[in-house]
Each structure stands twice: as structure tokens, then as C-alpha cells.
Short mmCIF file of C-alpha atoms in Angstrom, two decimals:
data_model
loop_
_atom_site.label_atom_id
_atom_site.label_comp_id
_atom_site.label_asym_id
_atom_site.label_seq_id
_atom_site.Cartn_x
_atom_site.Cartn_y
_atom_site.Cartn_z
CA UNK A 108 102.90 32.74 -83.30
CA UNK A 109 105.00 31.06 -81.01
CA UNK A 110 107.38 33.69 -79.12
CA UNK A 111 110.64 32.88 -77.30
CA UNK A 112 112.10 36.22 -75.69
CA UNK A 113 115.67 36.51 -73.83
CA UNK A 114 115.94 39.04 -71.39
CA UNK A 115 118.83 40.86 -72.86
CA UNK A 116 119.61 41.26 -76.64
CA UNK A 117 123.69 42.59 -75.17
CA UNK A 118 125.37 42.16 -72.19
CA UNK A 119 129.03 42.83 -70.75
CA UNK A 120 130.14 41.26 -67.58
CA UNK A 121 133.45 41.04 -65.40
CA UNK A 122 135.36 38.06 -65.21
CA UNK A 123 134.55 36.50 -62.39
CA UNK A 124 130.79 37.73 -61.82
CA UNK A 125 127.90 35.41 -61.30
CA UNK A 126 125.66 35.69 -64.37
CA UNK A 127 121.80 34.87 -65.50
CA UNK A 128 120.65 34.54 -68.58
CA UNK A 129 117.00 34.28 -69.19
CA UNK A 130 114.55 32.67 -71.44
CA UNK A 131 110.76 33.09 -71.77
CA UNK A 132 108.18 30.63 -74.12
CA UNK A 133 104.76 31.50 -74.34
CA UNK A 134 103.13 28.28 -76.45
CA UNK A 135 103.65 25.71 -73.42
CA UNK A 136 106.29 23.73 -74.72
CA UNK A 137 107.73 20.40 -72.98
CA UNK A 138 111.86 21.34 -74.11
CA UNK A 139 113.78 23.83 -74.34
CA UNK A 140 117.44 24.49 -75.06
CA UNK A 141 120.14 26.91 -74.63
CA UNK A 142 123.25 26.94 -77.32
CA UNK A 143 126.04 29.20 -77.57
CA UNK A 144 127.06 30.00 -81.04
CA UNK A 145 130.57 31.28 -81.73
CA UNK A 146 132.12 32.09 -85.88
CA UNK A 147 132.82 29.15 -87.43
CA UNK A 148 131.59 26.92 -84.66
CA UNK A 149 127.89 26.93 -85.25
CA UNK A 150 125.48 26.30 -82.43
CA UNK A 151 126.57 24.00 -79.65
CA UNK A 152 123.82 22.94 -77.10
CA UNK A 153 124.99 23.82 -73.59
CA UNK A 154 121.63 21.82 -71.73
CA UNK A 155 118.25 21.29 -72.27
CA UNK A 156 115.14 20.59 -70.15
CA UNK A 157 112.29 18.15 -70.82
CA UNK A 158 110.73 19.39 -67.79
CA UNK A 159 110.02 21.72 -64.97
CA UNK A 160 112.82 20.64 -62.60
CA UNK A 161 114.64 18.92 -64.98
CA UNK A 162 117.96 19.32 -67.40
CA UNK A 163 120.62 17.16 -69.25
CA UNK A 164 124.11 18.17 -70.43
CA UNK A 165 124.58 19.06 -73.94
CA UNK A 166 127.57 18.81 -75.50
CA UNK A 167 129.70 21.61 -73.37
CA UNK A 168 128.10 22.30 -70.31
CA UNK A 169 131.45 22.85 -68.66
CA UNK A 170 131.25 26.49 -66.78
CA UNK A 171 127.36 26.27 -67.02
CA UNK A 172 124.45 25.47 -64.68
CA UNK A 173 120.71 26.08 -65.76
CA UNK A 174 117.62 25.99 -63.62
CA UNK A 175 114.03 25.70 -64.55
CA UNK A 176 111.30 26.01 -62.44
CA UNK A 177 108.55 27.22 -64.02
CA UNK A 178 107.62 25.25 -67.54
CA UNK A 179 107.96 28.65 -69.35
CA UNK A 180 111.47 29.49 -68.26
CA UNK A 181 115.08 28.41 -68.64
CA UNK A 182 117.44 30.32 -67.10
CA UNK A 183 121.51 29.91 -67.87
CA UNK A 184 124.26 30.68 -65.47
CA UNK A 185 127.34 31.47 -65.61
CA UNK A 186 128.77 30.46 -62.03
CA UNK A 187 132.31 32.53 -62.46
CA UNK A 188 131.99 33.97 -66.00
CA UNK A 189 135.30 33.99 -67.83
CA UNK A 190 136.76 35.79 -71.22
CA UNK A 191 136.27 32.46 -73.18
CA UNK A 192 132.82 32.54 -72.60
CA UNK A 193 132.25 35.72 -75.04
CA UNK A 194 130.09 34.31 -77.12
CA UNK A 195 126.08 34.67 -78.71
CA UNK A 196 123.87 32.79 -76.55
CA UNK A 197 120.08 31.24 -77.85
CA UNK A 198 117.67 30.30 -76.02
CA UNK A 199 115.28 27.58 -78.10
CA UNK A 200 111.76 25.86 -77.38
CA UNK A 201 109.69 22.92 -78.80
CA UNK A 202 106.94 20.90 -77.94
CA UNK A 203 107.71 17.08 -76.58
CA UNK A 204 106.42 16.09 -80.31
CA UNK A 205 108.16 13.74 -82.91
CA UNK A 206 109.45 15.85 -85.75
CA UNK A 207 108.41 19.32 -84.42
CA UNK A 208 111.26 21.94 -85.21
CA UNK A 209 112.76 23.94 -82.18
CA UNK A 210 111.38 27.92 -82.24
CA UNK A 211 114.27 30.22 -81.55
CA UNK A 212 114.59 33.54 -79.59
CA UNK A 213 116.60 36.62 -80.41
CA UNK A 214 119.52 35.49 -79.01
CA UNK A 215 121.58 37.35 -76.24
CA UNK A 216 125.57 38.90 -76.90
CA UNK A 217 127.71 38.46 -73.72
CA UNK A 218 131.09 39.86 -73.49
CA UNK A 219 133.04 39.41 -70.59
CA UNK A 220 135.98 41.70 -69.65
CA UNK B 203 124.83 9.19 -83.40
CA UNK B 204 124.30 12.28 -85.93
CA UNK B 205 126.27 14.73 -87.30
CA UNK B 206 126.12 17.15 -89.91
CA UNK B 207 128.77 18.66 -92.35
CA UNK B 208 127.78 22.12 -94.60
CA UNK B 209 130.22 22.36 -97.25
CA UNK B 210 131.96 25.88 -97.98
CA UNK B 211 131.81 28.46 -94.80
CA UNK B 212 131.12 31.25 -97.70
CA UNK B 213 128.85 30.85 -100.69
CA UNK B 214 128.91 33.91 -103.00
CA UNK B 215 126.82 34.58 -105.82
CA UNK B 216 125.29 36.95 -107.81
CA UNK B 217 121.38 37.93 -107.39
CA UNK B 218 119.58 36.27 -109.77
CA UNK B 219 121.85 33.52 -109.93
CA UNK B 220 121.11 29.52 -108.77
CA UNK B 221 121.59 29.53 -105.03
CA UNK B 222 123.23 25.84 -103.84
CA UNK B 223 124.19 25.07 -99.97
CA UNK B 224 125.47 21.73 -99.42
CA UNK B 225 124.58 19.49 -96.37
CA UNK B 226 125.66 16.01 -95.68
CA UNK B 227 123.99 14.54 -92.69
CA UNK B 228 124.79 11.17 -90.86
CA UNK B 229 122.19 9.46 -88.77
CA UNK B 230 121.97 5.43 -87.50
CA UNK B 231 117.95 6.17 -87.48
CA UNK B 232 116.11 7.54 -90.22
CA UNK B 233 116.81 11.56 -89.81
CA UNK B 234 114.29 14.68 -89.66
CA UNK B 235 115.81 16.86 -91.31
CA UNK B 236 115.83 21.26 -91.19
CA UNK B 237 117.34 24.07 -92.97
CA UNK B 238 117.02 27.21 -90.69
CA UNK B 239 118.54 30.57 -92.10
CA UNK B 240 119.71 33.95 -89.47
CA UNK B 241 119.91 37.34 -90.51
CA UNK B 242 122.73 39.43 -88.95
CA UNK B 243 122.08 40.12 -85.07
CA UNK B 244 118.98 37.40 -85.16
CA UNK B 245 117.44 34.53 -83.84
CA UNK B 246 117.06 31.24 -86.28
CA UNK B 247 114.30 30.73 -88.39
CA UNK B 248 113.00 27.32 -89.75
CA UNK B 249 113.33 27.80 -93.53
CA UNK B 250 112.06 23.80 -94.11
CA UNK B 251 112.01 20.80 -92.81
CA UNK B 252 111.61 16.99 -94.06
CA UNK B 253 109.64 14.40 -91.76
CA UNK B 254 109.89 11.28 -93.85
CA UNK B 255 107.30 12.49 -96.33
CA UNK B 256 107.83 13.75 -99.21
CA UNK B 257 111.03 14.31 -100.59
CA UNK B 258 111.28 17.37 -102.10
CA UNK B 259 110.71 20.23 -99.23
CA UNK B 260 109.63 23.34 -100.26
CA UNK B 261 110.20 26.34 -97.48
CA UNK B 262 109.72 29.82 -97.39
CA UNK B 263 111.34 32.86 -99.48
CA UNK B 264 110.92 30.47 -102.28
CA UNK B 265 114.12 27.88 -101.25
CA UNK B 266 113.51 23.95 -100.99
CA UNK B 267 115.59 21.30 -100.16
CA UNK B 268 115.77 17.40 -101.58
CA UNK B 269 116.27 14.48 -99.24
CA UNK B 270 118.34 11.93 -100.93
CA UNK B 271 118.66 8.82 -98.43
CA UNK B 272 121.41 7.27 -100.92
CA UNK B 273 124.09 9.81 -100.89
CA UNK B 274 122.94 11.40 -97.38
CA UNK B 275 122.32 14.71 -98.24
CA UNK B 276 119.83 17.65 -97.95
CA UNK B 277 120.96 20.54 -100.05
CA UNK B 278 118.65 23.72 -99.90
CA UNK B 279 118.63 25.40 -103.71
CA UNK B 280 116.78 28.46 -105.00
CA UNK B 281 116.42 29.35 -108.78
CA UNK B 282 117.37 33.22 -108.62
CA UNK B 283 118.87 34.73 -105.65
CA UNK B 284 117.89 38.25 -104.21
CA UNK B 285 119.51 40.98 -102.02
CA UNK B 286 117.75 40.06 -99.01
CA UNK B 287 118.70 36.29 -99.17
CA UNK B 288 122.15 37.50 -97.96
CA UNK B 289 122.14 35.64 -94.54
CA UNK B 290 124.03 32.20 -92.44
CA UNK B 291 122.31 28.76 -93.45
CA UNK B 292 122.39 26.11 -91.35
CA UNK B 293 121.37 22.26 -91.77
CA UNK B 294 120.55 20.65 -88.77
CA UNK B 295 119.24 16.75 -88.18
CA UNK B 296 117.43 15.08 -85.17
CA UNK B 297 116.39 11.47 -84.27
CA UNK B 298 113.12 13.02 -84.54
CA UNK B 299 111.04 11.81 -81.60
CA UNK B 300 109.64 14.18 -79.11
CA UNK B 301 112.91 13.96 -76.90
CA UNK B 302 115.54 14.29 -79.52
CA UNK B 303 117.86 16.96 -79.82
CA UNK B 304 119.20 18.81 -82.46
CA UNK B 305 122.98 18.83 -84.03
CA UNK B 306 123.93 21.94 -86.37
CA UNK B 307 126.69 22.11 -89.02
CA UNK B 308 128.82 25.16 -88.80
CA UNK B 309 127.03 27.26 -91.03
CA UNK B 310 126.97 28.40 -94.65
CA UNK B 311 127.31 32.40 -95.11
CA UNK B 312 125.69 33.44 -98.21
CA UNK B 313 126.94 36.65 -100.21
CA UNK B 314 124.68 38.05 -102.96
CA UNK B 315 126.32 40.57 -105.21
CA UNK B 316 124.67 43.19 -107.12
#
């Protein structure tokens, strides 16, 4: 089975503090993905990675950097984290294939103070 | 461009009752399509998907899902609901080739009553 872990299930930061959040796939895959999900939102993709070394904006990537330089990790930071990023974060993988779904991790609850 | 619309935020029914969760998608390429469902305090989890093959999905925990090109829609349906189906649904579409991404509607909650 594929298996995408984060490194924290909850979390609670101070405004202002540099955080990491990390993401682990184990079935080699080319992509992966990190959303935030908030109530009533749904997911919203912050950046995602084709490639060691490589990442593209998603759709709010304001606040956000991401670095990956191993193919099994994506990490997520939060340079200055602020109150109005509270939110779930997820962590996603799939292989560079044509219709092959994206696998999911547990997903990782940051509050900031 | 893509986007996806789920209609109703909160679906409640009774168990044994139909369940229906509405998607409309739009796509300007023909769409892959996915239903994934998350329990409280949970990752996702691919219910179904439809890759331009047949279509009339069938998924896991008994749901399935019916691409209709014409009216743009992919709603997920299961004869009788049960306890455990209680959960957030949501429809998602992608171009579909190995470098697509995915966009999410904002997510069905389904209730099931005693």
C-alpha cells in the first residue's frame, strides 16, 4: 500500500515563528502536493513538485515556501506563521502517470497563537 | 480551466435510505474524474474514479458514480446508507495527464440518522 506520513498529526505555533511541515512517500512517486483545507473552503493546493528540486505555485502560495530535495519528501514552510494560517494541512503524492489519483496522508492541524 | 461545484454543504439522510451527492464539473479537455470521501480527523481516500472508460464507476463501501458528458456531472449514489457512511465527500477533476493537478469542490457532509 502506498503510505504518505506527515510528521505531526497537531501542532500550535506563535505568530511569528518559522515553521516546517513535513511529508514522507514511500512508493517513489514523481508529484506531490501540499493543500490546506479550511470549513467550507475545501482543499486549496498551496504548491506542488514534479521533481526533486523543483515546485510550482498552486493557487495560494502567498505566506508559503516548500523545498524538496530528496524525491520522497516535501517539506512546507511557513516563513512568519500568522493567525490566518490556522488551518488542516495535507500532504498528497502520485506518480507522473495520466489518470493516476493522488494518495493522501493524515493530514497535520496547525494553530497559531 | 476546471472547476468543480458539489451541491448542498450538508446531505442528511436516514440509514438505509438512497444516498445522492451532486457534482457538476467543468473542464475544456475531456476530465478524469474522482470522488474521495474523509472521516473526521483523516486523510482523503479515493472512493472512485472515471478515466474515460466506462461510465458507470463503481467504488468501494458499495457507492458508484455516473459520468454524464451532456449535463457535466458525476454524482456518487448508494442504494441504502449505513452508520459508518457518515463522513465529507468531495468531487474532484483533473486534465488527467501525468502533470495535471487536481481542483476540489467544497465538500459535501453527509449525516446518517438512526
Amino acid at each position: 500500500d502506498v503510505k504518505v506520513t506527515q510528521s505531526s498529526r497537531y501542532l500550535v505555533k506563535r505568530t511569528g515563528e518559522k515553521v516546517f511541515l513535513e511529508c514522507v512517500q514511500d512508493m517513489d512517486h514523481e508529484n506531490m502536493f501540499w493543500y490546506r483545507q479550511d470549513p467550507g473552503l475545501g482543499l486549496r493546493l498551496i504548491y506542488f513538485s514534479y521533481d526533486v528540486k523543483m515546485k510550482e505555485k498552486g493557487d495560494i502560495p502567498e505566506g508559503y515556501s516548500v523545498s524538496r530535495e530528496k524525491k520522497e519528501r516535501f517539506s512546507l514552510i511557513l516563513e512568519s506563521a500568522s493567525t490566518n494560517q490556522t488551518s488542516m494541512y495535507l500532504c498528497a503524492s502520485r506518480p507522473r502517470l495520466a489518470g493516476v489519483e493522488q494518495f493522501f496522508g493524515p493530514g497535520t492541524r496547525l494553530t497559531v497563537l | 480551466a476546471q472547476s468543480v461545484t458539489q451541491l448542498g454543504s450538508h446531505v442528511s439522510v436516514s440509514e438505509g435510505a438512497l444516498v445522492l451527492l451532486r457534482c457538476n464539473y467543468s473542464s475544456s479537455v475531456p476530465p478524469y474524474l474522482f470522488w474521495y470521501v474523509q472521516y473526521p480527523n483523516q486523510g482523503l481516500q479515493l472512493l472512485l474514479k472515471y478515466t474515460s472508460a466506462a461510465t458507470l464507476v463503481k467504488g468501494i463501501n458499495g457507492f458508484e458514480a455516473e459520468f454524464k458528458k451532456s449535463e457535466t456531472t458525476f454524482h456518487l449514489t448508494k442504494p441504502s446508507a449505513h452508520m459508518s457512511d457518515a463522513a465529507e465527500y468531495f468531487c474532484a477533476v483533473s486534465q488527467g495527464s501525468g502533470y495535471s493537478t487536481l481542483t476540489f469542490g467544497k465538500g459535501t457532509m453527509l449525516l446518517v440518522s438512526p
